[in-house]
Amino acid sequence: MTSVIWRYKCHGEPMRELTEIELMTRAAWLYHVAGLNQEAVSRRLGLTRARVNRLLAQARDLGIVSISINERDLGLLKVEEAIRAAFGLQTCVATPVLGLEPGEAAAETALRMVGIAGARFLRDRLQARPDTVVGTGWGRTLAQLGRQMTGVAAPGAKFISLMGSLTANSAFNPFDVVQTLAQATGGEGYFLPVPFIVDSEADRDMLLAQRAVSEPLSLARRAELALISVGELTDASLLRRQGMIGAEEMAELRAAGAVGDTNGVFFDAEGRPVDHPLARRCIAVGLDGLRATETVLLSGGRAKLEATRALLRSGAIRGLVIDGDSAVALAEGL
């Protein structure tokens, strides 16, 4: 994304070469700040309108443009309150209902909306307590939250991964989530320099005995706020698609009653941990640790509804940020 892709000359400027990032930043500034429409931006930059449209979409996805919408006057207050009361939560935030047909596009939109709402929640918290210690999980929703974190300086904040950070190479892994939040706020980032799932229980015990692991894990257990996501135990789950668990292990977990996972905990429909060798090979802050702090669950997409309901029943969750369509379905099932 950093290679030179375009030569730019405008209003007497000397010819210069722009990277992809620079080009999309210019397009975003002209559109969102200068107020030009896409046709005017395309004329100004000498690009097709379709190219400008793609650049603006990329700028949003990469966090170059962060969208902040005041949804307090739109919300689902009755639904939020019903969910909050049913599960004993301190906080429940639902994004607006979109009513999109189920599918990949609806799921991605839900993730983005929950990421934006989660970023607003975290900004408010850091503005009130700039020195907060924040524990983070992993996944697409938290990656979206990180991309939306702009407009807050909290150099005294600490961000610590709640799980082993050497996972598959993707933008969703715990290390990248921590680094993105630390860079966006000017705070400090810490991570567990070990895999999330190790080869054996003996390996897990050996790694936990190392000071390089025990010290950041101790900080993670002292987090004042924990932001986590939830996974559904299907072939579409991140764990499965990243190749971190096999089809046989997935089948065993489902047969044992597991419906979802978070932070290396596999749980049944009532939120109770399911015993399985895989869980004993995970390095992460478990349910007891999550119960000891203010744990906020970010859940985006109807596919996660069963796992979200189950995790809320565990008693480990104090706050929920959820897309509006899933919130309505969750409330209807109470």
Short mmCIF file of C-alpha atoms in Angstrom, two decimals, residues 10-255:
data_model
loop_
_atom_site.label_atom_id
_atom_site.label_comp_id
_atom_site.label_asym_id
_atom_site.label_seq_id
_atom_site.Cartn_x
_atom_site.Cartn_y
_atom_site.Cartn_z
CA CYS A 10 -2.51 20.75 -9.72
CA HIS A 11 -2.63 24.57 -9.74
CA GLY A 12 0.98 25.08 -10.65
CA GLU A 13 2.37 22.52 -8.23
CA PRO A 14 5.46 20.64 -9.44
CA MET A 15 4.84 17.08 -10.54
CA ARG A 16 4.99 14.78 -7.52
CA GLU A 17 4.37 11.14 -6.82
CA LEU A 18 1.78 10.02 -4.28
CA THR A 19 1.42 6.76 -2.46
CA GLU A 20 -1.93 5.02 -2.21
CA ILE A 21 -2.34 6.28 1.38
CA GLU A 22 -1.57 9.88 0.38
CA LEU A 23 -3.99 9.70 -2.52
CA MET A 24 -6.89 8.38 -0.44
CA THR A 25 -6.13 10.96 2.28
CA ARG A 26 -6.36 13.78 -0.28
CA ALA A 27 -9.59 12.39 -1.65
CA ALA A 28 -11.02 12.05 1.86
CA TRP A 29 -10.02 15.60 2.81
CA LEU A 30 -11.56 17.11 -0.32
CA TYR A 31 -14.79 15.15 0.21
CA HIS A 32 -15.28 15.29 3.99
CA VAL A 33 -13.55 18.56 4.94
CA ALA A 34 -13.64 20.76 1.84
CA GLY A 35 -17.20 19.59 1.12
CA LEU A 36 -16.71 18.70 -2.56
CA ASN A 37 -18.97 16.04 -4.01
CA GLN A 38 -17.46 12.94 -5.61
CA GLU A 39 -17.71 14.41 -9.12
CA ALA A 40 -15.79 17.52 -8.04
CA VAL A 41 -13.18 15.42 -6.26
CA SER A 42 -12.70 13.28 -9.36
CA ARG A 43 -12.16 16.43 -11.51
CA ARG A 44 -9.78 17.92 -8.96
CA LEU A 45 -7.63 14.80 -8.77
CA GLY A 46 -8.00 13.70 -12.37
CA LEU A 47 -9.55 10.36 -11.43
CA THR A 48 -12.73 8.59 -12.42
CA ARG A 49 -15.67 8.91 -10.07
CA ALA A 50 -15.62 5.14 -9.47
CA ARG A 51 -11.96 5.40 -8.40
CA VAL A 52 -12.81 8.21 -5.98
CA ASN A 53 -15.65 6.14 -4.53
CA ARG A 54 -13.25 3.24 -3.89
CA LEU A 55 -10.66 5.54 -2.29
CA LEU A 56 -13.26 6.98 0.09
CA ALA A 57 -14.42 3.48 1.08
CA GLN A 58 -10.81 2.40 1.69
CA ALA A 59 -10.18 5.51 3.79
CA ARG A 60 -13.08 4.53 6.07
CA ASP A 61 -11.97 0.89 6.30
CA LEU A 62 -8.38 1.85 7.19
CA GLY A 63 -9.42 4.41 9.79
CA ILE A 64 -8.10 7.43 7.84
CA VAL A 65 -11.67 8.71 8.11
CA SER A 66 -13.40 8.11 11.44
CA ILE A 67 -17.16 8.59 11.46
CA SER A 68 -18.73 9.74 14.72
CA ILE A 69 -22.53 9.84 14.87
CA ASN A 70 -24.54 11.03 17.82
CA GLU A 71 -27.02 8.18 18.17
CA ARG A 72 -28.31 9.13 21.61
CA ASP A 73 -31.51 10.54 20.12
CA LEU A 74 -32.02 7.54 17.81
CA GLY A 75 -31.41 4.67 20.15
CA LEU A 76 -33.39 1.68 21.24
CA LEU A 77 -33.81 2.77 24.84
CA LYS A 78 -36.60 0.31 25.66
CA VAL A 79 -34.68 -2.60 24.12
CA GLU A 80 -31.43 -1.56 25.80
CA GLU A 81 -33.12 -1.33 29.18
CA ALA A 82 -34.78 -4.73 28.77
CA ILE A 83 -31.43 -6.38 27.98
CA ARG A 84 -29.66 -4.49 30.76
CA ALA A 85 -32.21 -5.59 33.36
CA ALA A 86 -32.41 -9.20 32.16
CA PHE A 87 -28.68 -9.82 32.41
CA GLY A 88 -27.80 -7.46 35.28
CA LEU A 89 -25.66 -5.19 33.13
CA GLN A 90 -24.38 -1.75 34.04
CA THR A 91 -24.44 -0.58 30.43
CA CYS A 92 -26.16 -1.60 27.21
CA VAL A 93 -25.64 0.31 23.97
CA ALA A 94 -27.45 -0.70 20.77
CA THR A 95 -26.81 0.83 17.38
CA PRO A 96 -29.77 1.76 15.13
CA VAL A 97 -31.75 -1.03 13.47
CA LEU A 98 -30.98 -1.37 9.77
CA GLY A 99 -33.21 -4.29 8.80
CA LEU A 100 -30.76 -5.57 6.17
CA GLU A 101 -31.20 -9.01 4.67
CA PRO A 102 -28.91 -11.55 6.38
CA GLY A 103 -25.63 -12.03 4.55
CA GLU A 104 -22.00 -11.00 4.42
CA ALA A 105 -22.76 -7.34 3.69
CA ALA A 106 -25.14 -7.09 6.67
CA ALA A 107 -22.58 -8.79 8.93
CA GLU A 108 -19.79 -6.40 7.89
CA THR A 109 -22.06 -3.40 8.41
CA ALA A 110 -23.00 -4.64 11.88
CA LEU A 111 -19.31 -5.07 12.80
CA ARG A 112 -18.50 -1.56 11.62
CA MET A 113 -21.42 -0.01 13.51
CA VAL A 114 -20.50 -1.80 16.74
CA GLY A 115 -16.88 -0.76 16.25
CA ILE A 116 -17.92 2.89 15.94
CA ALA A 117 -20.19 2.67 19.00
CA GLY A 118 -17.47 0.86 20.97
CA ALA A 119 -14.94 3.54 20.06
CA ARG A 120 -17.31 6.23 21.32
CA PHE A 121 -17.75 4.30 24.58
CA LEU A 122 -13.97 4.02 25.02
CA ARG A 123 -13.36 7.69 24.12
CA ASP A 124 -15.87 8.76 26.77
CA ARG A 125 -14.19 6.51 29.34
CA LEU A 126 -10.70 7.79 28.56
CA GLN A 127 -11.83 11.40 28.64
CA ALA A 128 -13.23 10.79 32.13
CA ARG A 129 -10.29 8.59 33.26
CA PRO A 130 -7.25 9.18 31.01
CA ASP A 131 -5.08 6.79 33.06
CA THR A 132 -7.38 3.76 32.70
CA VAL A 133 -5.82 0.31 32.27
CA VAL A 134 -7.73 -1.31 29.40
CA GLY A 135 -7.57 -5.02 28.61
CA THR A 136 -8.42 -6.05 25.06
CA GLY A 137 -9.36 -9.24 23.28
CA TRP A 138 -9.14 -9.79 19.54
CA GLY A 139 -11.28 -10.10 16.45
CA ARG A 140 -12.84 -8.10 13.66
CA THR A 141 -15.06 -6.02 15.95
CA LEU A 142 -12.17 -4.84 18.11
CA ALA A 143 -10.12 -4.15 15.00
CA GLN A 144 -12.96 -1.88 13.83
CA LEU A 145 -13.01 -0.15 17.22
CA GLY A 146 -9.29 0.58 16.93
CA ARG A 147 -9.70 2.12 13.48
CA GLN A 148 -12.35 4.51 14.81
CA MET A 149 -10.33 5.74 17.82
CA THR A 150 -9.54 9.34 16.97
CA GLY A 151 -9.88 12.64 18.78
CA VAL A 152 -8.72 11.57 22.25
CA ALA A 153 -5.30 11.92 23.89
CA ALA A 154 -4.67 9.68 26.89
CA PRO A 155 -0.89 9.29 27.34
CA GLY A 156 -1.45 7.85 30.83
CA ALA A 157 -3.63 5.00 29.55
CA LYS A 158 -2.33 1.45 29.34
CA PHE A 159 -3.61 -1.12 26.87
CA ILE A 160 -2.86 -4.77 27.57
CA SER A 161 -3.81 -7.88 25.64
CA LEU A 162 -5.94 -10.31 27.62
CA MET A 163 -4.66 -13.28 25.63
CA GLY A 164 -1.58 -14.65 23.95
CA SER A 165 -0.73 -12.26 21.15
CA LEU A 166 1.26 -14.39 18.71
CA THR A 167 -1.71 -15.55 16.67
CA ALA A 168 -2.29 -15.83 12.94
CA ASN A 169 -0.97 -13.01 10.79
CA SER A 170 -4.01 -10.78 10.42
CA ALA A 171 -5.25 -7.30 11.29
CA PHE A 172 -7.45 -8.82 14.00
CA ASN A 173 -4.76 -10.29 16.25
CA PRO A 174 -4.31 -9.09 19.85
CA PHE A 175 -0.95 -7.41 19.21
CA ASP A 176 -2.33 -5.21 16.43
CA VAL A 177 -5.44 -4.29 18.45
CA VAL A 178 -3.25 -3.12 21.37
CA GLN A 179 -0.82 -1.23 19.12
CA THR A 180 -3.61 0.53 17.23
CA LEU A 181 -5.24 1.75 20.45
CA ALA A 182 -1.93 2.84 21.97
CA GLN A 183 -0.94 4.78 18.86
CA ALA A 184 -4.36 6.41 18.53
CA THR A 185 -4.36 7.70 22.12
CA GLY A 186 -0.66 8.17 22.84
CA GLY A 187 -0.92 5.57 25.61
CA GLU A 188 1.27 2.56 26.37
CA GLY A 189 0.75 -0.86 24.83
CA TYR A 190 1.59 -4.23 26.39
CA PHE A 191 1.03 -7.74 25.09
CA LEU A 192 1.59 -11.36 26.03
CA PRO A 193 4.56 -12.50 23.89
CA VAL A 194 3.28 -16.07 23.50
CA PRO A 195 0.81 -17.92 21.26
CA PHE A 196 -2.86 -17.86 22.20
CA ILE A 197 -3.11 -21.65 21.85
CA VAL A 198 0.05 -23.66 22.58
CA ASP A 199 0.89 -27.23 21.66
CA SER A 200 0.39 -28.85 25.06
CA GLU A 201 -0.58 -28.21 28.67
CA ALA A 202 3.08 -28.69 29.64
CA ASP A 203 4.07 -25.93 27.20
CA ARG A 204 1.43 -23.67 28.72
CA ASP A 205 2.73 -24.28 32.24
CA MET A 206 6.31 -23.63 31.15
CA LEU A 207 5.44 -20.36 29.41
CA LEU A 208 3.34 -19.11 32.33
CA ALA A 209 6.35 -19.57 34.60
CA GLN A 210 8.38 -17.08 32.54
CA ARG A 211 8.53 -13.55 33.93
CA ALA A 212 8.11 -12.09 30.43
CA VAL A 213 4.68 -13.75 30.44
CA SER A 214 3.66 -13.62 34.12
CA GLU A 215 4.21 -9.86 34.47
CA PRO A 216 2.04 -8.69 31.54
CA LEU A 217 -0.55 -11.34 32.48
CA SER A 218 -0.63 -9.87 35.99
CA LEU A 219 -1.25 -6.42 34.46
CA ALA A 220 -4.02 -7.90 32.31
CA ARG A 221 -5.71 -9.29 35.42
CA ARG A 222 -5.58 -5.81 37.02
CA ALA A 223 -7.29 -4.11 34.06
CA GLU A 224 -10.01 -1.68 35.12
CA LEU A 225 -11.89 -2.13 31.85
CA ALA A 226 -11.89 -5.18 29.56
CA LEU A 227 -13.15 -5.01 25.98
CA ILE A 228 -13.84 -8.41 24.47
CA SER A 229 -15.69 -10.00 21.57
CA VAL A 230 -17.43 -13.34 21.22
CA GLY A 231 -17.09 -16.09 18.64
CA GLU A 232 -19.64 -18.55 17.33
CA LEU A 233 -18.47 -22.17 17.12
CA THR A 234 -19.03 -22.73 13.41
CA ASP A 235 -16.81 -23.12 10.39
CA ALA A 236 -17.31 -19.37 9.78
CA SER A 237 -15.72 -18.45 13.12
CA LEU A 238 -12.40 -16.63 13.24
CA LEU A 239 -10.77 -19.46 15.18
CA ARG A 240 -11.72 -21.92 12.47
CA ARG A 241 -10.93 -19.71 9.48
CA GLN A 242 -7.53 -18.81 10.91
CA GLY A 243 -6.76 -22.51 11.31
CA MET A 244 -6.31 -22.24 15.07
CA ILE A 245 -8.62 -25.19 15.76
CA GLY A 246 -9.38 -28.16 13.55
CA ALA A 247 -12.67 -29.59 12.33
CA GLU A 248 -12.37 -32.53 14.76
CA GLU A 249 -11.83 -30.23 17.75
CA MET A 250 -14.77 -28.11 16.64
CA ALA A 251 -16.99 -31.18 16.46
CA GLU A 252 -15.85 -32.33 19.91
CA LEU A 253 -16.61 -28.93 21.44
CA ARG A 254 -20.06 -28.83 19.86
CA ALA A 255 -20.77 -32.37 21.05
#
